[in-house]
PDB file of C-alpha atoms in Angstrom:
ATOM      1  CA  MET A  97     -83.164  71.962 -73.544  1.00  0.00           C
ATOM      2  CA  PRO A  98     -82.966  74.179 -70.427  1.00  0.00           C
ATOM      3  CA  VAL A  99     -85.423  76.989 -69.940  1.00  0.00           C
ATOM      4  CA  TYR A 100     -83.727  80.289 -69.161  1.00  0.00           C
ATOM      5  CA  ARG A 101     -85.451  82.954 -67.130  1.00  0.00           C
ATOM      6  CA  PRO A 102     -84.570  86.497 -68.085  1.00  0.00           C
ATOM      7  CA  ARG A 103     -82.431  88.281 -65.544  1.00  0.00           C
ATOM      8  CA  THR A 104     -83.667  91.807 -65.082  1.00  0.00           C
ATOM      9  CA  ARG A 105     -81.902  92.903 -61.888  1.00  0.00           C
ATOM     10  CA  LEU A 106     -78.368  94.271 -61.811  1.00  0.00           C
ATOM     11  CA  VAL A 107     -75.962  94.163 -58.862  1.00  0.00           C
ATOM     12  CA  ASN A 108     -72.686  96.109 -58.988  1.00  0.00           C
ATOM     13  CA  PHE A 109     -69.688  96.103 -56.695  1.00  0.00           C
ATOM     14  CA  ARG A 110     -66.120  97.247 -57.102  1.00  0.00           C
ATOM     15  CA  LEU A 111     -62.960  95.178 -56.800  1.00  0.00           C
ATOM     16  CA  SER A 112     -59.303  96.062 -56.709  1.00  0.00           C
ATOM     17  CA  GLU A 113     -57.135  94.776 -59.574  1.00  0.00           C
ATOM     18  CA  ASP A 114     -55.803  92.010 -57.321  1.00  0.00           C
ATOM     19  CA  GLU A 115     -59.307  90.982 -56.218  1.00  0.00           C
ATOM     20  CA  TYR A 116     -60.510  90.914 -59.824  1.00  0.00           C
ATOM     21  CA  GLU A 117     -57.552  88.782 -60.938  1.00  0.00           C
ATOM     22  CA  ARG A 118     -58.256  86.344 -58.084  1.00  0.00           C
ATOM     23  CA  LEU A 119     -61.920  86.241 -59.102  1.00  0.00           C
ATOM     24  CA  LYS A 120     -61.032  85.537 -62.744  1.00  0.00           C
ATOM     25  CA  ASP A 121     -58.560  82.805 -61.738  1.00  0.00           C
ATOM     26  CA  THR A 122     -61.091  81.158 -59.439  1.00  0.00           C
ATOM     27  CA  CYS A 123     -63.758  81.440 -62.123  1.00  0.00           C
ATOM     28  CA  PHE A 124     -61.487  79.800 -64.706  1.00  0.00           C
ATOM     29  CA  ARG A 125     -60.512  76.953 -62.357  1.00  0.00           C
ATOM     30  CA  SER A 126     -64.161  76.298 -61.481  1.00  0.00           C
ATOM     31  CA  GLY A 127     -65.133  75.884 -65.126  1.00  0.00           C
ATOM     32  CA  ALA A 128     -67.830  78.560 -64.959  1.00  0.00           C
ATOM     33  CA  ARG A 129     -68.965  80.052 -68.277  1.00  0.00           C
ATOM     34  CA  SER A 130     -68.254  83.606 -67.156  1.00  0.00           C
ATOM     35  CA  VAL A 131     -67.263  85.742 -64.199  1.00  0.00           C
ATOM     36  CA  SER A 132     -70.932  86.739 -63.878  1.00  0.00           C
ATOM     37  CA  ASP A 133     -72.101  83.125 -63.721  1.00  0.00           C
ATOM     38  CA  TYR A 134     -69.441  82.279 -61.171  1.00  0.00           C
ATOM     39  CA  ALA A 135     -70.147  85.349 -59.016  1.00  0.00           C
ATOM     40  CA  ARG A 136     -73.913  84.730 -59.158  1.00  0.00           C
ATOM     41  CA  ALA A 137     -73.513  81.099 -58.101  1.00  0.00           C
ATOM     42  CA  ALA A 138     -71.063  82.009 -55.322  1.00  0.00           C
ATOM     43  CA  VAL A 139     -73.276  84.758 -53.924  1.00  0.00           C
ATOM     44  CA  LEU A 140     -76.428  82.659 -54.039  1.00  0.00           C
ATOM     45  CA  ALA A 141     -74.663  79.685 -52.450  1.00  0.00           C
ATOM     46  CA  GLY A 142     -73.504  81.950 -49.632  1.00  0.00           C
ATOM     47  CA  ALA A 143     -77.022  83.285 -49.186  1.00  0.00           C
ATOM     48  CA  VAL A 144     -78.300  79.879 -48.084  1.00  0.00           C
ATOM     49  CA  GLU A 145     -75.409  79.214 -45.722  1.00  0.00           C
ATOM     50  CA  PRO A 146     -76.008  79.986 -42.059  1.00  0.00           C
ATOM     51  CA  SER A 147     -74.413  83.185 -40.913  1.00  0.00           C
ATOM     52  CA  HIS A 148     -71.207  83.109 -38.884  1.00  0.00           C
ATOM     53  CA  GLU A 149     -73.242  84.192 -35.861  1.00  0.00           C
ATOM     54  CA  ASN A 150     -75.511  81.161 -36.241  1.00  0.00           C
ATOM     55  CA  ARG A 151     -72.493  78.888 -36.575  1.00  0.00           C
ATOM     56  CA  TRP A 152     -71.011  80.300 -33.365  1.00  0.00           C
ATOM     57  CA  GLN A 153     -74.325  79.803 -31.576  1.00  0.00           C
ATOM     58  CA  GLU A 154     -74.515  76.206 -32.782  1.00  0.00           C
ATOM     59  CA  LEU A 155     -70.940  75.617 -31.675  1.00  0.00           C
ATOM     60  CA  GLU A 156     -71.639  77.154 -28.273  1.00  0.00           C
ATOM     61  CA  ILE A 157     -74.672  74.893 -27.797  1.00  0.00           C
ATOM     62  CA  SER A 158     -72.612  71.840 -28.765  1.00  0.00           C
ATOM     63  CA  VAL A 159     -69.857  72.774 -26.321  1.00  0.00           C
ATOM     64  CA  ARG A 160     -72.396  73.195 -23.506  1.00  0.00           C
ATOM     65  CA  LYS A 161     -73.856  69.767 -24.255  1.00  0.00           C
ATOM     66  CA  LEU A 162     -70.399  68.219 -24.208  1.00  0.00           C
ATOM     67  CA  GLU A 163     -69.609  69.949 -20.907  1.00  0.00           C
ATOM     68  CA  ASP A 164     -72.834  68.567 -19.408  1.00  0.00           C
ATOM     69  CA  GLN A 165     -72.054  65.053 -20.627  1.00  0.00           C
ATOM     70  CA  LEU A 166     -68.493  65.271 -19.339  1.00  0.00           C
ATOM     71  CA  GLY A 167     -69.751  66.489 -15.957  1.00  0.00           C
ATOM     72  CA  ARG A 168     -72.169  63.552 -15.689  1.00  0.00           C
ATOM     73  CA  LEU A 169     -69.420  61.094 -16.623  1.00  0.00           C
ATOM     74  CA  MET A 170     -67.078  62.578 -14.041  1.00  0.00           C
ATOM     75  CA  GLU A 171     -69.793  62.340 -11.356  1.00  0.00           C
ATOM     76  CA  LYS A 172     -70.334  58.661 -12.223  1.00  0.00           C
ATOM     77  CA  GLU A 173     -66.596  58.020 -12.010  1.00  0.00           C
ATOM     78  CA  LEU A 174     -66.412  59.693  -8.579  1.00  0.00           C
ATOM     79  CA  VAL A 175     -69.380  57.721  -7.297  1.00  0.00           C
ATOM     80  CA  SER A 176     -68.008  54.406  -8.549  1.00  0.00           C
ATOM     81  CA  ALA A 177     -64.515  55.216  -7.205  1.00  0.00           C
ATOM     82  CA  HIS A 178     -65.907  55.983  -3.732  1.00  0.00           C
ATOM     83  CA  GLY A 179     -68.778  53.560  -3.789  1.00  0.00           C
TER      84      GLY A 179
END
């Protein structure tokens, strides 16, 4: 039997009617017990994801590495073509 910890903190935010309907639909499709459970899980899952800024930085680093590797390959090709 699971042990439940009491939840004592409250977080409020407002949604438009359309946003709320989308939230309810998504909640229903996910099989969550309630909108609160779904919203809690979604928010906490997002909290552990890297920020968009971090993702862009990681992408930029990867692109630089690829550019370096491509440059080295092109230099080797030029040397072997002229060598």
